[in-house]
Coordinates of N, CA and C in Angstrom, one line a residue:
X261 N 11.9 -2.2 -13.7 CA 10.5 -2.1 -13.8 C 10.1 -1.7 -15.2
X262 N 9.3 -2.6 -15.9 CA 8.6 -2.2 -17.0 C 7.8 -1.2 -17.5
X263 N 7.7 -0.9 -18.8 CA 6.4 0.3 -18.8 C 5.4 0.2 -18.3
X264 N 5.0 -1.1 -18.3 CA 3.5 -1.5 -17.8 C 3.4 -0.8 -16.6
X265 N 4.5 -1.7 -15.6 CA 4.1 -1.9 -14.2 C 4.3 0.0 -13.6
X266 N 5.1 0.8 -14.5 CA 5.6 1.9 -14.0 C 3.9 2.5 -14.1
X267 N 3.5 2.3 -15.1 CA 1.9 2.9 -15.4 C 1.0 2.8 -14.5
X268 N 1.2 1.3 -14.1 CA 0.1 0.9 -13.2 C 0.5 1.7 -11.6
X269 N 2.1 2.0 -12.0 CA 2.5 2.5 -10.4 C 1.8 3.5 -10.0
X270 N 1.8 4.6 -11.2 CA 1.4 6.0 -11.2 C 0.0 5.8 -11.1
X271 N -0.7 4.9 -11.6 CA -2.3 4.8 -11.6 C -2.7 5.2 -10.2
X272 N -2.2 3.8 -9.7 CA -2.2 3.7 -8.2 C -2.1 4.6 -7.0
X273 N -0.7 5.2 -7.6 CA -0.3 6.7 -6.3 C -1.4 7.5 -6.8
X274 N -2.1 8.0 -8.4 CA -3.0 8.4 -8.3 C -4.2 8.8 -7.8
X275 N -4.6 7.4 -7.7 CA -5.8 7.0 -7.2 C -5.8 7.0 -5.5
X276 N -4.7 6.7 -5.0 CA -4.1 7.2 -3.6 C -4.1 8.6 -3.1
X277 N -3.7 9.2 -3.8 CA -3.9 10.9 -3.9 C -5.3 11.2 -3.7
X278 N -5.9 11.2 -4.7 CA -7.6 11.8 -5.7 C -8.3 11.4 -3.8
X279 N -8.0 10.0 -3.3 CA -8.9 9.5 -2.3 C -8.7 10.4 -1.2
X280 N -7.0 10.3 -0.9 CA -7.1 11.3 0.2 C -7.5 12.6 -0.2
X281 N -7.4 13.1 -0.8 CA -8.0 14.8 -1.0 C -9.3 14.5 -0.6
X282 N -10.0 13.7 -1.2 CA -11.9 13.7 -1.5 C -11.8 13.3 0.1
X283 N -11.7 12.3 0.8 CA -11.9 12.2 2.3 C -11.3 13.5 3.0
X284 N -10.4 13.9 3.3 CA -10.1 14.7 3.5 C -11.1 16.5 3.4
X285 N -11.6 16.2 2.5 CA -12.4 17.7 2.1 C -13.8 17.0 2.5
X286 N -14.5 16.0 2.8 CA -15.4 15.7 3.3 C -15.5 15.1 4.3
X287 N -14.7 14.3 4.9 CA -14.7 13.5 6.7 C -13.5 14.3 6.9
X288 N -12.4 14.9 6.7 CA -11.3 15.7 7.3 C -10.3 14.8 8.3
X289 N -10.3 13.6 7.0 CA -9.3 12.7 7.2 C -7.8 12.8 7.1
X290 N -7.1 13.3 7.4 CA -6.0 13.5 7.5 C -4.9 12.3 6.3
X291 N -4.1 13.3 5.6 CA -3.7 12.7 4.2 C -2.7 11.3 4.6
X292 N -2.1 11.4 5.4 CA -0.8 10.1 6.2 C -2.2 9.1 6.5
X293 N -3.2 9.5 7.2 CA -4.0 8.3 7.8 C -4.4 7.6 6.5
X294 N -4.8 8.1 5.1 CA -5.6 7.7 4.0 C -4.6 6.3 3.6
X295 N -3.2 7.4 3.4 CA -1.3 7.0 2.5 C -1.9 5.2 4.1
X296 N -1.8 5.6 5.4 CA -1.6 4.6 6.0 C -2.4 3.5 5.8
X297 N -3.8 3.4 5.1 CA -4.7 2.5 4.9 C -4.5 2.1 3.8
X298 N -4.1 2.8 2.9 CA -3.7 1.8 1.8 C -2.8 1.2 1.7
X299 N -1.9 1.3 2.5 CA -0.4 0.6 2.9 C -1.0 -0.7 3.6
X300 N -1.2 -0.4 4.4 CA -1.8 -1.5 5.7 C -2.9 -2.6 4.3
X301 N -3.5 -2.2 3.9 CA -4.8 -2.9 2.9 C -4.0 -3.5 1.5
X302 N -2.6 -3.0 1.2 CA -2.4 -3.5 0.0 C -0.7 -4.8 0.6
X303 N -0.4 -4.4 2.4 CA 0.2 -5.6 2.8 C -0.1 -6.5 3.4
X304 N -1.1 -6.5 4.0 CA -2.4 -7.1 4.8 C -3.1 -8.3 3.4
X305 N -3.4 -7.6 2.5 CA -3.8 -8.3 1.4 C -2.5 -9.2 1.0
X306 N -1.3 -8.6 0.6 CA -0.4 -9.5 0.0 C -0.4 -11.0 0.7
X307 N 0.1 -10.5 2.1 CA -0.2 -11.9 3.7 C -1.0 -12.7 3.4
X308 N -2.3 -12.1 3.1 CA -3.5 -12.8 3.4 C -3.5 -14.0 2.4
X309 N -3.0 -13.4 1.0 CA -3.0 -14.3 -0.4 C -1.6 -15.2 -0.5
X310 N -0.6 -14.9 0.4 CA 0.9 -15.5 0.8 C 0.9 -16.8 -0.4
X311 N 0.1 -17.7 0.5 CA 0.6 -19.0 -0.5 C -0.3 -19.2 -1.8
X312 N -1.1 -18.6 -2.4 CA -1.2 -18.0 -3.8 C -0.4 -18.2 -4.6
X313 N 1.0 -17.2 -4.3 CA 1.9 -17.0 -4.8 C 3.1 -18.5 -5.0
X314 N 3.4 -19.0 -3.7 CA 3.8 -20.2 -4.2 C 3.9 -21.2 -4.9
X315 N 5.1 -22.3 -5.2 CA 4.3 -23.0 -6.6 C 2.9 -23.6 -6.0
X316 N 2.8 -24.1 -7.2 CA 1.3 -24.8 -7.0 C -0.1 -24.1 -6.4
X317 N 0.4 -22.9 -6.3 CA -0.5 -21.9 -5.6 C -1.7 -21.6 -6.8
X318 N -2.7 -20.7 -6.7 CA -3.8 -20.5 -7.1 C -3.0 -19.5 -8.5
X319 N -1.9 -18.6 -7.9 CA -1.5 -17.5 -9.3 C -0.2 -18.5 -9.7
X320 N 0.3 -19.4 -9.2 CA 1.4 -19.6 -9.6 C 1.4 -20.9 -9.8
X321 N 0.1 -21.9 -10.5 CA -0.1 -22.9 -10.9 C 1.0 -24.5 -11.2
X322 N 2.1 -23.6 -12.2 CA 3.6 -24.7 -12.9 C 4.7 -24.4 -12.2
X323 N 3.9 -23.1 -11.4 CA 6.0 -22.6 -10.4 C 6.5 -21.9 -11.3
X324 N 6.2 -21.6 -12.7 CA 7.2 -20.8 -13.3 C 7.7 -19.5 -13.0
X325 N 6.5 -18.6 -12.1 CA 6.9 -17.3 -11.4 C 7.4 -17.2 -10.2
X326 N 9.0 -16.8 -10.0 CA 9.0 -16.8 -9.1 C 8.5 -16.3 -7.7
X327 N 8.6 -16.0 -6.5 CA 8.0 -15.7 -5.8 C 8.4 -14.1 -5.5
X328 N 7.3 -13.7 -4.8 CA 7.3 -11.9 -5.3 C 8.0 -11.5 -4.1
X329 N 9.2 -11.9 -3.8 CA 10.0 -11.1 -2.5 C 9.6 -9.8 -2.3
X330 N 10.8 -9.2 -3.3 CA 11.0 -7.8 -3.4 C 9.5 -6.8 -3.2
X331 N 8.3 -7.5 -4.1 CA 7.4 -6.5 -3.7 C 6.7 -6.8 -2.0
X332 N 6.9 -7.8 -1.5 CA 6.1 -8.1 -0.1 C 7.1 -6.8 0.8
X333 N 8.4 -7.2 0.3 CA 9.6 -5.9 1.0 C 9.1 -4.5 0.6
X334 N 8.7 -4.2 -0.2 CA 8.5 -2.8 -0.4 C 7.2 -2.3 -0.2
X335 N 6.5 -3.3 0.2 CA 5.3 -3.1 0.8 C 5.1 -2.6 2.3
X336 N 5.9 -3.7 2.7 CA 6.5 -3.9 4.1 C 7.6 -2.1 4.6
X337 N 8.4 -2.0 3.8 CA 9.2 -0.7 3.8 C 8.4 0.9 4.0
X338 N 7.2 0.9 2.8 CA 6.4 1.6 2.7 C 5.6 2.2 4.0
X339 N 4.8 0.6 4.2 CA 4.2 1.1 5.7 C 4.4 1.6 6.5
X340 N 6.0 0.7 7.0 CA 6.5 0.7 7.9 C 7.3 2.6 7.6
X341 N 7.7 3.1 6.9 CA 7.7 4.7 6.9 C 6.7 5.4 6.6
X342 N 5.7 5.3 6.7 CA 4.6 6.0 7.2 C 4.5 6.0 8.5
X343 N 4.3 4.6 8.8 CA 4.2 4.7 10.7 C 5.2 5.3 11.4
X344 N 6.5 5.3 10.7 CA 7.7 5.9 11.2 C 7.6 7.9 11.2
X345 N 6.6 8.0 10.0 CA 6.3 9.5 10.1 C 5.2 9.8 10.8
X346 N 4.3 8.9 11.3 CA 3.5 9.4 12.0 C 3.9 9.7 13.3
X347 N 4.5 8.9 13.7 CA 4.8 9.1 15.4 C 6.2 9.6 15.7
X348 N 7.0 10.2 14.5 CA 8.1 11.0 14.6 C 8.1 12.7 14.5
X349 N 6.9 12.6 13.5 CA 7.0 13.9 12.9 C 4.9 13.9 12.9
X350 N 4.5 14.4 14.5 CA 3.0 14.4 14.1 C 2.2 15.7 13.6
X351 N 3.4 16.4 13.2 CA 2.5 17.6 12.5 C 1.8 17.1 11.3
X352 N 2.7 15.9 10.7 CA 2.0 15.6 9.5 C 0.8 14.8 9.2
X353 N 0.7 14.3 11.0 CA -0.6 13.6 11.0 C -1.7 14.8 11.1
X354 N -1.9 15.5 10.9 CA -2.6 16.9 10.9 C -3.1 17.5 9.6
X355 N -2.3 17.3 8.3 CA -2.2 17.8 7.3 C -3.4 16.9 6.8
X356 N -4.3 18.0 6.2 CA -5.3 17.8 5.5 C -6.4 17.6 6.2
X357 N -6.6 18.2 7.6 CA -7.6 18.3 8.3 C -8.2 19.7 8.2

């Protein structure tokens, strides 16, 4: 991972944070449910734009990029341990209410 993308990473979890706290201190949305919608909203999105990505696709015009496996998997990974901590461990669906 590049400097770029490491930056943009931290932006991200930032701005992931900042939201859950602020809902959380005003609807008393619990911090896993916030972490769960943006999970769900940024692999739900990837799906949605799927063949985009392919050649000839809208981002991937000459095919020169290859196709974004790894991040559809770690999107996919992500979620998928969240939902794994919600319904394992539901004290933590609580936290920040």
């Amino acid at each position: 991972m590049g400097g770029s993308q490491l930056k943009q990473c931290g932006i991200m979890v930032a701005v992931v944070c900042i939201t859950a706290i602020i809902l959380s201190l005003i609807w008393r949305v619990p911090y896993l449910y916030t972490a769960m919608g943006f999970a769900v909203w940024a692999f739900a999105g990837h799906l949605i734009t799927l063949d985009d990505d392919f050649p000839g696709g809208w981002s991937n015009p000459d095919g020169d990029v290859p196709f974004p496996w790894a991040e559809l998997a770690i999107e996919a990974a992500v979620l998928l341990a969240l939902l794994w901590l919600a319904f394992l461990a539901p004290a933590l669906s609580r936290l920040g209410t």
